[in-house]
Amino acid sequence: MNNLGTDVVVAGAGPTGLMLAHELTLAGADVVVLERLHERTGLSKALNLQPRTAEILQLRGLLDGAEERSFATVRDGHFAMIPVGYDDWDTRFPFQLGIPQAQVEEYLEERLAAQGTKVIRGAEVIDFVQDKDSVSVRYRTDTGEKVLYAKFLVGCDGSRSVVRKGLGVDFPGVDGEGFGVVADVLFDRIPDGAQKQWRTMRNTGEPTGATTFKGLIPLGEPGLYRFVYGDRASRPADLRAAVSHDDVRRAVLDSYGETATVSEIRWASQFSDAARQAEHYRAGRVLLAGDAAHIHFPAGGQGLNLGVQDAMNLGWKLAATVRGWAGDDLLDTYEAERHPVGAQVLHNVAAQLGLTPRSHASRALRAVFADLAALPEVSKHLSGMVSGLGIRYTTYGTSHPALGSRLTDEDVATEEGPLRPSTLFRDGAFVLLTTTPAHIDAARAHARSPRLTTQLVTSLPWPATEAVLYRPDGYACWTAPTR
């Protein structure tokens, strides 16, 4: 066996694992990414970046590259297939970005390689052993078994996570009652009424019966659509079984009749409405993120986004621990902050499933809920949940309105002119905005982390405030009142 050394082993090269590796590398940590697959599947899978994920990518200068690969800008989200808007949120990105998961992975892997960190493919994690100082990770390649020693291991290896199972962490939840099928379908004749370009969630999905549903989203290529269908009260014996193309063709015929004809099915897969969340996201030197930590029915387009946001929260904390800038107390806040967020997503997904029109009473409930969702304050609340814009972390001490909130990226005034604050976060450091030079001197003198960017401004958005400190992930963690 070969003995190697690194700071962090990341198991899994999906969006969560790649984003985490990017954050760690940016902060100067040594990272090895192990991926079971020999090459990317190229399957589109998830299709969207929510507004909060767009903000996160913007902080690191990654959004432009994602936008170049996107095929749509979608002006709203949805809750139980009921459209909800983003316009009432203070964000530069009041929309979803339509981009296949395969393109997100390809782009993040390219950026990671540009930083000098590559993904080791065809490397399947078998097991691991941890002690108080390190983790030894045993993995299998085409040339045999190897062991990699690291300070930490993070399981980003999906819903059937080997890392989670190896930890023995409970994964409580429900198996669910139903299923769905997702397929990328090329039409010769497009179904009547289907959008030609994806601009809104309206008319992209709907119930077709008491428990059945269908959906159709254009994917940017002429005639190519994401087709989704299923039954929330019927569960096949084997959810891992391959979906036949004949089954998909029959479902298209049942859903849209003979006016729609299919020339090609690019891929198809089953999913379920199971919902589970790891009891803990950390056990010693091993942590979980993304689908390894939580699974749910893909209602509202939240899954990929939840994982990327996990990675952003964990990345700077784990790097600070590895580099000796912080202790275990900071790393423990990853679970303290992200476990409730994951639980809230599972909760809102369950609520969306509860709006399935199974009976006269539930159909009436859904109709009333749709009326309520059209109210601006309700729409904002619902869209805040599914987009991540509504997340606010608990802080202690003062009750300043900025604390725990995300950077909204409003221009701030400086002597050189207006400045977009997000441009200060490119290297993943803390960011201090202040109207008083004394706070800059004090911050540099007392900062535990050498990763600090300071910016003198002529004013701040809050009255009686002369300084605000943002964490590397863009959430305010300290303020100073005007003296």
CSV table of C-alpha atoms in Angstrom, one decimal:
chain,number,residue,atom,x,y,z
A,1,MET,CA,0.0,0.0,0.0
A,2,ASN,CA,1.2,3.5,-0.8
A,3,ASN,CA,1.2,6.0,2.1
A,4,LEU,CA,0.5,9.6,1.0
A,5,GLY,CA,-0.4,12.7,3.0
A,6,THR,CA,-2.8,15.6,2.7
A,7,ASP,CA,-4.8,18.0,4.9
A,8,VAL,CA,-8.3,16.9,3.7
A,9,VAL,CA,-9.6,14.0,1.7
A,10,VAL,CA,-12.9,14.8,-0.1
A,11,ALA,CA,-14.9,11.7,-1.1
A,12,GLY,CA,-17.0,12.5,-4.1
A,13,ALA,CA,-16.6,14.9,-7.1
A,14,GLY,CA,-20.2,16.1,-7.5
A,15,PRO,CA,-21.0,19.8,-7.1
A,16,THR,CA,-20.7,19.6,-3.3
A,17,GLY,CA,-17.3,17.9,-3.2
A,18,LEU,CA,-15.9,20.1,-5.9
A,19,MET,CA,-17.1,23.3,-4.3
A,20,LEU,CA,-15.7,22.2,-1.0
A,21,ALA,CA,-12.3,21.4,-2.6
A,22,HIS,CA,-12.3,24.7,-4.3
A,23,GLU,CA,-12.9,26.5,-1.0
A,24,LEU,CA,-10.2,24.5,0.9
A,25,THR,CA,-7.6,25.0,-1.9
A,26,LEU,CA,-8.4,28.7,-2.1
A,27,ALA,CA,-7.6,29.0,1.7
A,28,GLY,CA,-4.3,27.2,1.3
A,29,ALA,CA,-5.3,23.7,2.5
A,30,ASP,CA,-3.9,20.6,0.7
A,31,VAL,CA,-6.8,18.6,-0.7
A,32,VAL,CA,-7.2,15.3,-2.5
A,33,VAL,CA,-10.6,14.5,-4.1
A,34,LEU,CA,-11.4,10.8,-4.6
A,35,GLU,CA,-14.1,9.9,-7.1
A,36,ARG,CA,-15.4,6.4,-7.7
A,37,LEU,CA,-16.4,7.0,-11.3
A,38,HIS,CA,-13.6,6.9,-13.9
A,39,GLU,CA,-15.1,9.9,-15.8
A,40,ARG,CA,-18.0,12.3,-15.5
A,41,THR,CA,-21.3,10.8,-16.6
A,42,GLY,CA,-22.2,13.9,-18.6
A,43,LEU,CA,-25.9,13.4,-17.5
A,44,SER,CA,-27.7,16.7,-17.0
A,45,LYS,CA,-29.3,15.7,-13.7
A,46,ALA,CA,-30.1,18.8,-11.6
A,47,LEU,CA,-30.9,21.8,-13.8
A,48,ASN,CA,-30.8,25.0,-11.7
A,49,LEU,CA,-28.8,27.4,-9.6
A,50,GLN,CA,-31.0,29.2,-7.1
A,51,PRO,CA,-30.4,32.9,-6.3
A,52,ARG,CA,-28.4,32.3,-3.1
A,53,THR,CA,-26.1,29.8,-5.0
A,54,ALA,CA,-25.6,32.5,-7.6
A,55,GLU,CA,-24.6,34.9,-4.9
A,56,ILE,CA,-22.1,32.4,-3.5
A,57,LEU,CA,-20.5,31.8,-6.8
A,58,GLN,CA,-20.4,35.6,-7.4
A,59,LEU,CA,-18.4,36.0,-4.2
A,60,ARG,CA,-15.7,33.8,-5.6
A,61,GLY,CA,-15.7,35.1,-9.1
A,62,LEU,CA,-17.3,31.9,-10.4
A,63,LEU,CA,-20.6,33.1,-11.6
A,64,ASP,CA,-19.5,34.4,-15.0
A,65,GLY,CA,-18.3,31.0,-16.0
A,66,ALA,CA,-21.5,29.3,-14.9
A,67,GLU,CA,-23.6,31.9,-16.8
A,68,GLU,CA,-21.6,31.2,-20.0
A,69,ARG,CA,-22.7,27.5,-19.7
A,70,SER,CA,-26.3,28.2,-18.8
A,71,PHE,CA,-29.2,27.9,-21.2
A,72,ALA,CA,-31.9,29.9,-19.4
A,73,THR,CA,-32.8,32.6,-16.9
A,74,VAL,CA,-35.9,31.7,-15.0
A,75,ARG,CA,-37.7,34.6,-13.3
A,76,ASP,CA,-39.4,32.6,-10.5
A,77,GLY,CA,-39.3,29.5,-8.4
A,78,HIS,CA,-42.0,27.1,-7.3
A,79,PHE,CA,-43.5,25.6,-4.2
A,80,ALA,CA,-45.5,22.4,-4.9
A,81,MET,CA,-45.5,23.4,-8.6
A,82,ILE,CA,-47.1,26.8,-7.6
A,83,PRO,CA,-44.9,29.6,-8.9
A,84,VAL,CA,-43.4,32.0,-6.3
A,85,GLY,CA,-41.4,35.1,-7.1
A,86,TYR,CA,-38.0,36.5,-6.1
A,87,ASP,CA,-38.6,40.2,-6.9
A,88,ASP,CA,-39.2,41.2,-3.2
A,89,TRP,CA,-35.8,39.9,-2.2
A,90,ASP,CA,-32.8,42.3,-2.1
A,91,THR,CA,-30.5,40.4,-4.4
A,92,ARG,CA,-28.7,41.0,-7.7
A,93,PHE,CA,-30.0,37.6,-8.9
A,94,PRO,CA,-33.8,37.5,-8.6
A,95,PHE,CA,-33.9,34.4,-10.8
A,96,GLN,CA,-32.8,30.8,-11.2
A,97,LEU,CA,-30.0,30.1,-13.6
A,98,GLY,CA,-30.8,27.1,-15.9
A,99,ILE,CA,-27.6,25.0,-16.1
A,100,PRO,CA,-27.3,21.2,-16.1
A,101,GLN,CA,-25.5,19.6,-13.2
A,102,ALA,CA,-22.9,18.1,-15.6
A,103,GLN,CA,-21.9,21.6,-16.7
A,104,VAL,CA,-21.6,22.8,-13.1
A,105,GLU,CA,-19.3,19.9,-12.3
A,106,GLU,CA,-17.2,20.4,-15.4
A,107,TYR,CA,-16.7,24.0,-14.7
A,108,LEU,CA,-15.9,23.6,-11.0
A,109,GLU,CA,-13.4,20.8,-11.8
A,110,GLU,CA,-11.7,23.0,-14.4
A,111,ARG,CA,-11.4,25.8,-11.8
A,112,LEU,CA,-10.1,23.4,-9.3
A,113,ALA,CA,-7.5,22.1,-11.7
A,114,ALA,CA,-6.4,25.6,-12.4
A,115,GLN,CA,-5.7,26.0,-8.7
A,116,GLY,CA,-3.5,22.9,-8.8
A,117,THR,CA,-5.9,20.4,-7.3
A,118,LYS,CA,-7.0,17.5,-9.4
A,119,VAL,CA,-9.7,14.8,-9.0
A,120,ILE,CA,-8.4,11.3,-8.7
A,121,ARG,CA,-10.9,9.3,-10.7
A,122,GLY,CA,-11.6,5.6,-10.5
A,123,ALA,CA,-10.8,5.8,-6.7
A,124,GLU,CA,-13.5,4.1,-4.6
A,125,VAL,CA,-13.4,4.7,-0.9
A,126,ILE,CA,-13.6,1.4,0.9
A,127,ASP,CA,-13.3,2.4,4.5
A,128,PHE,CA,-11.4,4.6,6.9
A,129,VAL,CA,-10.0,4.7,10.5
A,130,GLN,CA,-9.7,7.8,12.5
A,131,ASP,CA,-7.8,8.7,15.7
A,132,LYS,CA,-7.3,11.9,17.6
A,133,ASP,CA,-4.8,13.2,15.1
A,134,SER,CA,-5.6,11.9,11.6
A,135,VAL,CA,-7.8,9.8,9.4
A,136,SER,CA,-6.5,6.9,7.2
A,137,VAL,CA,-8.6,6.4,4.1
A,138,ARG,CA,-8.4,3.1,2.2
A,139,TYR,CA,-9.5,3.3,-1.4
A,140,ARG,CA,-9.5,1.0,-4.4
A,141,THR,CA,-8.2,1.8,-7.9
A,142,ASP,CA,-7.5,-0.2,-11.0
A,143,THR,CA,-4.0,-0.8,-9.8
A,144,GLY,CA,-5.0,-2.0,-6.3
A,145,GLU,CA,-5.7,-0.7,-2.9
A,146,LYS,CA,-4.1,2.4,-1.4
A,147,VAL,CA,-4.2,4.3,1.9
A,148,LEU,CA,-4.2,8.0,2.2
A,149,TYR,CA,-3.6,9.8,5.5
A,150,ALA,CA,-5.2,13.1,6.2
A,151,LYS,CA,-6.2,15.5,9.0
A,152,PHE,CA,-9.8,15.3,8.0
A,153,LEU,CA,-12.2,13.3,5.7
A,154,VAL,CA,-15.4,14.8,4.2
A,155,GLY,CA,-18.0,12.5,2.8
A,156,CYS,CA,-19.6,14.2,-0.3
A,157,ASP,CA,-20.3,10.8,-1.8
A,158,GLY,CA,-24.0,10.9,-2.3
A,159,SER,CA,-27.1,9.4,-0.8
A,160,ARG,CA,-25.5,5.9,-0.4
A,161,SER,CA,-22.5,7.5,1.2
A,162,VAL,CA,-19.7,5.0,2.2
A,163,VAL,CA,-18.4,7.6,4.6
A,164,ARG,CA,-21.7,8.1,6.4
A,165,LYS,CA,-22.2,4.3,6.7
A,166,GLY,CA,-18.6,3.9,7.9
A,167,LEU,CA,-19.2,6.5,10.6
A,168,GLY,CA,-22.3,4.6,11.8
A,169,VAL,CA,-24.2,7.9,12.0
A,170,ASP,CA,-28.0,7.3,12.0
A,171,PHE,CA,-29.8,8.4,8.9
A,172,PRO,CA,-33.4,8.7,10.2
A,173,GLY,CA,-36.4,9.7,8.1
A,174,VAL,CA,-39.0,8.1,5.9
A,175,ASP,CA,-38.8,5.7,2.9
A,176,GLY,CA,-41.6,7.6,1.2
A,177,GLU,CA,-44.6,6.3,-0.7
A,178,GLY,CA,-44.1,7.2,-4.3
A,179,PHE,CA,-41.6,7.6,-7.1
A,180,GLY,CA,-40.7,9.7,-10.1
A,181,VAL,CA,-38.9,9.4,-13.3
A,182,VAL,CA,-36.7,12.0,-14.9
A,183,ALA,CA,-35.6,11.8,-18.5
A,184,ASP,CA,-34.1,14.0,-21.2
A,185,VAL,CA,-36.3,13.6,-24.3
A,186,LEU,CA,-35.8,14.8,-27.8
A,187,PHE,CA,-39.1,15.5,-29.6
A,188,ASP,CA,-39.9,15.4,-33.3
A,189,ARG,CA,-43.1,17.1,-32.4
A,190,ILE,CA,-43.2,19.2,-29.2
A,191,PRO,CA,-46.3,18.7,-27.0
A,192,ASP,CA,-48.9,21.4,-27.4
A,193,GLY,CA,-48.5,24.3,-25.0
A,194,ALA,CA,-44.9,23.5,-24.0
A,195,GLN,CA,-42.6,26.4,-23.5
A,196,LYS,CA,-40.0,26.9,-26.2
A,197,GLN,CA,-37.6,28.6,-23.8
A,198,TRP,CA,-37.5,28.2,-20.1
A,199,ARG,CA,-38.4,31.6,-18.6
A,200,THR,CA,-40.8,30.8,-15.9
A,201,MET,CA,-42.0,27.8,-13.7
A,202,ARG,CA,-45.5,28.4,-14.9
A,203,ASN,CA,-46.8,25.5,-17.1
A,204,THR,CA,-43.7,23.4,-16.5
A,205,GLY,CA,-45.4,20.9,-14.1
A,206,GLU,CA,-48.8,20.0,-12.8
A,207,PRO,CA,-50.7,17.2,-11.1
A,208,THR,CA,-52.3,14.8,-13.6
A,209,GLY,CA,-54.5,12.9,-11.1
A,210,ALA,CA,-55.0,12.3,-7.4
A,211,THR,CA,-51.4,11.4,-6.9
A,212,THR,CA,-49.7,11.5,-10.3
A,213,PHE,CA,-47.8,14.4,-11.9
A,214,LYS,CA,-45.9,15.4,-15.0
A,215,GLY,CA,-43.5,18.2,-16.0
A,216,LEU,CA,-41.8,19.5,-19.1
A,217,ILE,CA,-38.8,21.9,-19.2
A,218,PRO,CA,-37.0,23.0,-22.4
A,219,LEU,CA,-33.3,22.5,-22.2
A,220,GLY,CA,-32.0,25.0,-24.7
A,221,GLU,CA,-31.4,22.6,-27.6
A,222,PRO,CA,-34.2,22.6,-30.2
A,223,GLY,CA,-36.7,19.9,-29.3
A,224,LEU,CA,-34.8,18.7,-26.2
A,225,TYR,CA,-36.8,18.7,-22.9
A,226,ARG,CA,-36.6,17.5,-19.4
A,227,PHE,CA,-39.6,15.2,-18.9
A,228,VAL,CA,-40.6,14.3,-15.4
A,229,TYR,CA,-43.5,12.0,-14.3
A,230,GLY,CA,-44.5,9.8,-11.4
A,231,ASP,CA,-46.9,8.8,-8.8
A,232,ARG,CA,-46.7,9.8,-5.1
A,233,ALA,CA,-48.8,6.8,-4.0
A,234,SER,CA,-47.0,4.1,-5.9
A,235,ARG,CA,-43.5,2.8,-5.2
A,236,PRO,CA,-41.8,0.3,-7.5
A,237,ALA,CA,-40.2,-2.8,-6.0
A,238,ASP,CA,-36.7,-1.7,-7.1
A,239,LEU,CA,-35.9,2.0,-7.3
A,240,ARG,CA,-32.4,1.2,-8.6
A,241,ALA,CA,-33.8,-0.6,-11.6
A,242,ALA,CA,-33.1,0.9,-15.0
A,243,VAL,CA,-35.9,2.8,-16.6
A,244,SER,CA,-36.7,1.5,-20.1
A,245,HIS,CA,-37.0,3.9,-23.0
A,246,ASP,CA,-40.3,2.2,-23.8
A,247,ASP,CA,-41.6,3.1,-20.4
A,248,VAL,CA,-40.7,6.7,-21.0
A,249,ARG,CA,-42.3,6.7,-24.5
A,250,ARG,CA,-45.5,5.3,-23.0
A,251,ALA,CA,-45.5,8.0,-20.3
A,252,VAL,CA,-45.1,10.7,-23.0
A,253,LEU,CA,-48.0,9.2,-24.9
A,254,ASP,CA,-50.2,9.0,-21.8
A,255,SER,CA,-49.3,12.6,-20.8
A,256,TYR,CA,-49.5,14.4,-24.1
A,257,GLY,CA,-51.2,12.1,-26.6
A,258,GLU,CA,-50.3,11.4,-30.2
A,259,THR,CA,-49.6,15.0,-31.0
A,260,ALA,CA,-46.2,14.6,-29.4
A,261,THR,CA,-43.6,12.3,-30.9
A,262,VAL,CA,-40.2,11.3,-29.5
A,263,SER,CA,-37.1,10.8,-31.6
A,264,GLU,CA,-34.6,10.1,-28.9
A,265,ILE,CA,-34.3,9.5,-25.2
A,266,ARG,CA,-30.9,10.7,-23.9
A,267,TRP,CA,-31.2,9.2,-20.4
A,268,ALA,CA,-33.7,8.3,-17.8
A,269,SER,CA,-33.6,7.5,-14.1
A,270,GLN,CA,-35.9,6.9,-11.1
A,271,PHE,CA,-36.1,8.8,-7.9
A,272,SER,CA,-38.2,8.5,-4.8
A,273,ASP,CA,-39.9,10.7,-2.2
A,274,ALA,CA,-37.8,9.3,0.6
A,275,ALA,CA,-36.5,11.9,3.1
A,276,ARG,CA,-33.6,11.3,5.4
A,277,GLN,CA,-31.1,13.5,7.3
A,278,ALA,CA,-27.9,12.4,9.1
A,279,GLU,CA,-28.3,12.7,12.8
A,280,HIS,CA,-24.9,14.4,12.9
A,281,TYR,CA,-22.8,16.1,10.3
A,282,ARG,CA,-19.5,15.6,12.2
A,283,ALA,CA,-18.0,12.7,14.1
A,284,GLY,CA,-14.4,13.6,15.1
A,285,ARG,CA,-12.3,14.2,12.1
A,286,VAL,CA,-15.0,13.0,9.6
A,287,LEU,CA,-17.7,15.3,8.3
A,288,LEU,CA,-20.7,14.9,5.9
A,289,ALA,CA,-22.1,17.3,3.3
A,290,GLY,CA,-24.6,17.3,0.4
A,291,ASP,CA,-26.6,14.2,-0.3
A,292,ALA,CA,-24.4,12.2,2.1
A,293,ALA,CA,-26.0,14.3,4.9
A,294,HIS,CA,-29.6,14.7,3.5
A,295,ILE,CA,-31.9,13.4,0.8
A,296,HIS,CA,-35.3,14.5,-0.2
A,297,PHE,CA,-37.8,14.6,-3.0
A,298,PRO,CA,-36.6,17.2,-5.6
A,299,ALA,CA,-39.4,19.6,-4.9
A,300,GLY,CA,-38.5,23.3,-5.6
A,301,GLY,CA,-35.1,22.5,-7.2
A,302,GLN,CA,-33.2,22.7,-3.9
A,303,GLY,CA,-30.9,19.6,-3.8
A,304,LEU,CA,-27.8,20.7,-5.6
A,305,ASN,CA,-28.1,24.2,-4.1
A,306,LEU,CA,-28.3,22.9,-0.6
A,307,GLY,CA,-25.1,20.9,-1.1
A,308,VAL,CA,-23.2,23.7,-2.6
A,309,GLN,CA,-24.3,26.0,0.3
A,310,ASP,CA,-23.1,23.2,2.7
A,311,ALA,CA,-19.7,23.3,1.1
A,312,MET,CA,-19.4,27.1,1.3
A,313,ASN,CA,-20.2,27.0,5.0
A,314,LEU,CA,-17.9,24.2,5.7
A,315,GLY,CA,-15.0,25.2,3.5
A,316,TRP,CA,-13.6,28.2,5.3
A,317,LYS,CA,-14.2,26.7,8.7
A,318,LEU,CA,-12.4,23.5,7.9
A,319,ALA,CA,-9.5,25.4,6.2
A,320,ALA,CA,-9.2,27.7,9.3
A,321,THR,CA,-9.0,24.6,11.5
A,322,VAL,CA,-6.4,22.8,9.3
A,323,ARG,CA,-4.3,25.9,9.1
A,324,GLY,CA,-4.4,26.5,12.8
A,325,TRP,CA,-6.3,29.8,12.7
A,326,ALA,CA,-9.3,28.3,14.6
A,327,GLY,CA,-10.1,25.5,17.0
A,328,ASP,CA,-12.8,22.8,17.1
A,329,ASP,CA,-15.3,25.3,18.4
A,330,LEU,CA,-15.5,26.9,14.9
A,331,LEU,CA,-15.7,23.6,13.1
A,332,ASP,CA,-18.6,22.5,15.3
A,333,THR,CA,-20.6,25.5,14.1
A,334,TYR,CA,-20.9,23.8,10.7
A,335,GLU,CA,-23.3,21.2,12.0
A,336,ALA,CA,-24.9,23.8,14.3
A,337,GLU,CA,-25.7,26.1,11.4
A,338,ARG,CA,-26.3,23.7,8.5
A,339,HIS,CA,-28.2,20.8,10.2
A,340,PRO,CA,-31.2,23.1,10.9
A,341,VAL,CA,-31.1,24.4,7.3
A,342,GLY,CA,-31.2,20.9,6.0
A,343,ALA,CA,-34.0,20.0,8.4
A,344,GLN,CA,-36.0,23.0,7.1
A,345,VAL,CA,-35.6,21.9,3.5
A,346,LEU,CA,-36.9,18.4,4.4
A,347,HIS,CA,-39.7,20.1,6.2
A,348,ASN,CA,-40.7,22.4,3.3
A,349,VAL,CA,-40.5,19.4,0.9
A,350,ALA,CA,-42.8,17.4,3.1
A,351,ALA,CA,-45.2,20.4,3.1
A,352,GLN,CA,-45.1,20.5,-0.7
A,353,LEU,CA,-45.9,16.8,-0.9
A,354,GLY,CA,-48.7,17.5,1.5
A,355,LEU,CA,-50.3,19.7,-1.2
A,356,THR,CA,-50.8,16.7,-3.5
A,357,PRO,CA,-54.5,16.8,-4.6
A,358,ARG,CA,-55.4,13.4,-3.4
A,359,SER,CA,-59.0,14.2,-2.4
A,360,HIS,CA,-61.7,16.8,-2.6
A,361,ALA,CA,-60.4,18.3,0.7
A,362,SER,CA,-56.8,18.4,-0.4
A,363,ARG,CA,-57.7,19.9,-3.8
A,364,ALA,CA,-59.5,22.7,-2.0
A,365,LEU,CA,-56.5,23.2,0.3
A,366,ARG,CA,-54.2,23.4,-2.7
A,367,ALA,CA,-56.4,26.0,-4.4
A,368,VAL,CA,-56.6,28.1,-1.3
A,369,PHE,CA,-52.8,27.8,-0.8
A,370,ALA,CA,-52.3,28.9,-4.4
A,371,ASP,CA,-54.3,32.0,-3.7
A,372,LEU,CA,-52.2,32.7,-0.6
A,373,ALA,CA,-49.0,32.1,-2.5
A,374,ALA,CA,-49.9,35.0,-4.9
A,375,LEU,CA,-49.7,37.5,-2.0
A,376,PRO,CA,-46.3,39.2,-2.1
A,377,GLU,CA,-45.4,38.5,1.6
A,378,VAL,CA,-46.3,34.9,1.3
A,379,SER,CA,-44.5,34.5,-2.1
A,380,LYS,CA,-41.4,36.1,-0.5
A,381,HIS,CA,-41.5,33.7,2.4
A,382,LEU,CA,-41.8,30.6,0.2
A,383,SER,CA,-39.2,31.7,-2.3
A,384,GLY,CA,-36.9,32.5,0.6
A,385,MET,CA,-37.1,28.9,1.7
A,386,VAL,CA,-36.5,27.2,-1.6
A,387,SER,CA,-33.8,29.7,-2.8
A,388,GLY,CA,-31.7,29.9,0.3
A,389,LEU,CA,-32.2,33.7,0.5
A,390,GLY,CA,-34.1,33.4,3.7
A,391,ILE,CA,-31.3,31.8,5.6
A,392,ARG,CA,-30.1,33.8,8.6
A,393,TYR,CA,-27.6,32.4,11.1
A,394,THR,CA,-27.9,32.8,14.9
A,395,THR,CA,-25.5,35.2,16.4
A,396,TYR,CA,-24.9,36.2,20.0
A,397,GLY,CA,-24.3,39.5,21.6
A,398,THR,CA,-25.8,42.6,20.0
A,399,SER,CA,-29.0,42.6,18.0
A,400,HIS,CA,-27.8,44.6,15.1
A,401,PRO,CA,-30.0,44.0,12.0
A,402,ALA,CA,-27.0,43.0,9.9
A,403,LEU,CA,-25.8,40.2,12.2
A,404,GLY,CA,-26.4,36.7,10.8
A,405,SER,CA,-27.6,38.1,7.5
A,406,ARG,CA,-26.1,37.6,4.1
A,407,LEU,CA,-24.3,40.2,2.1
A,408,THR,CA,-26.9,41.8,-0.3
A,409,ASP,CA,-24.1,43.3,-2.4
A,410,GLU,CA,-25.4,46.8,-2.5
A,411,ASP,CA,-22.8,49.2,-3.7
A,412,VAL,CA,-20.9,51.0,-0.9
A,413,ALA,CA,-19.4,54.5,-1.3
A,414,THR,CA,-15.7,54.9,-1.1
A,415,GLU,CA,-13.4,57.9,-1.8
A,416,GLU,CA,-12.6,56.2,-5.2
A,417,GLY,CA,-16.3,55.9,-6.1
A,418,PRO,CA,-19.0,53.1,-5.7
A,419,LEU,CA,-17.7,49.7,-4.9
A,420,ARG,CA,-19.5,46.3,-5.3
A,421,PRO,CA,-18.6,44.5,-2.0
A,422,SER,CA,-18.7,41.0,-3.5
A,423,THR,CA,-15.5,41.8,-5.4
A,424,LEU,CA,-13.7,41.8,-2.0
A,425,PHE,CA,-14.5,38.1,-1.4
A,426,ARG,CA,-12.6,36.6,-4.3
A,427,ASP,CA,-9.8,35.1,-2.2
A,428,GLY,CA,-12.1,33.7,0.5
A,429,ALA,CA,-11.0,36.0,3.3
A,430,PHE,CA,-13.0,37.8,6.0
A,431,VAL,CA,-14.1,41.2,4.8
A,432,LEU,CA,-14.2,44.3,7.0
A,433,LEU,CA,-16.1,47.4,5.8
A,434,THR,CA,-15.6,50.4,8.0
A,435,THR,CA,-15.9,54.2,8.0
A,436,THR,CA,-13.1,54.5,10.5
A,437,PRO,CA,-9.4,53.7,9.9
A,438,ALA,CA,-9.0,52.8,13.6
A,439,HIS,CA,-11.1,49.6,13.1
A,440,ILE,CA,-8.8,48.5,10.3
A,441,ASP,CA,-5.7,48.8,12.6
A,442,ALA,CA,-7.5,47.1,15.4
A,443,ALA,CA,-8.7,44.2,13.2
A,444,ARG,CA,-5.2,43.6,11.8
A,445,ALA,CA,-3.7,43.6,15.3
A,446,HIS,CA,-6.2,41.2,16.9
A,447,ALA,CA,-7.4,39.0,14.0
A,448,ARG,CA,-6.7,35.3,14.7
A,449,SER,CA,-6.8,34.6,11.0
A,450,PRO,CA,-4.3,36.3,8.6
A,451,ARG,CA,-7.0,36.1,5.9
A,452,LEU,CA,-8.6,39.5,6.2
A,453,THR,CA,-9.5,42.1,3.6
A,454,THR,CA,-10.3,45.6,4.8
A,455,GLN,CA,-12.1,48.4,3.0
A,456,LEU,CA,-12.5,52.0,4.1
A,457,VAL,CA,-15.9,53.3,3.0
A,458,THR,CA,-17.6,56.7,3.4
A,459,SER,CA,-20.9,55.3,4.6
A,460,LEU,CA,-22.7,52.0,5.5
A,461,PRO,CA,-26.3,51.0,4.9
A,462,TRP,CA,-27.1,50.9,8.6
A,463,PRO,CA,-27.5,54.0,10.8
A,464,ALA,CA,-25.2,54.5,13.8
A,465,THR,CA,-22.8,51.8,12.4
A,466,GLU,CA,-19.2,52.4,11.6
A,467,ALA,CA,-18.0,48.8,10.9
A,468,VAL,CA,-19.3,45.4,9.8
A,469,LEU,CA,-17.3,42.2,9.5
A,470,TYR,CA,-18.3,39.5,7.1
A,471,ARG,CA,-17.3,35.9,7.2
A,472,PRO,CA,-15.7,34.4,4.1
A,473,ASP,CA,-19.2,32.9,3.1
A,474,GLY,CA,-20.7,36.4,3.1
A,475,TYR,CA,-22.6,36.4,6.4
A,476,ALA,CA,-22.2,39.3,8.8
A,477,CYS,CA,-20.6,38.2,12.1
A,478,TRP,CA,-19.6,41.5,13.9
A,479,THR,CA,-20.6,45.1,13.9
A,480,ALA,CA,-19.3,48.3,15.7
A,481,PRO,CA,-21.6,51.2,16.6
A,482,THR,CA,-20.7,54.8,15.9
A,483,ARG,CA,-18.7,56.2,18.8
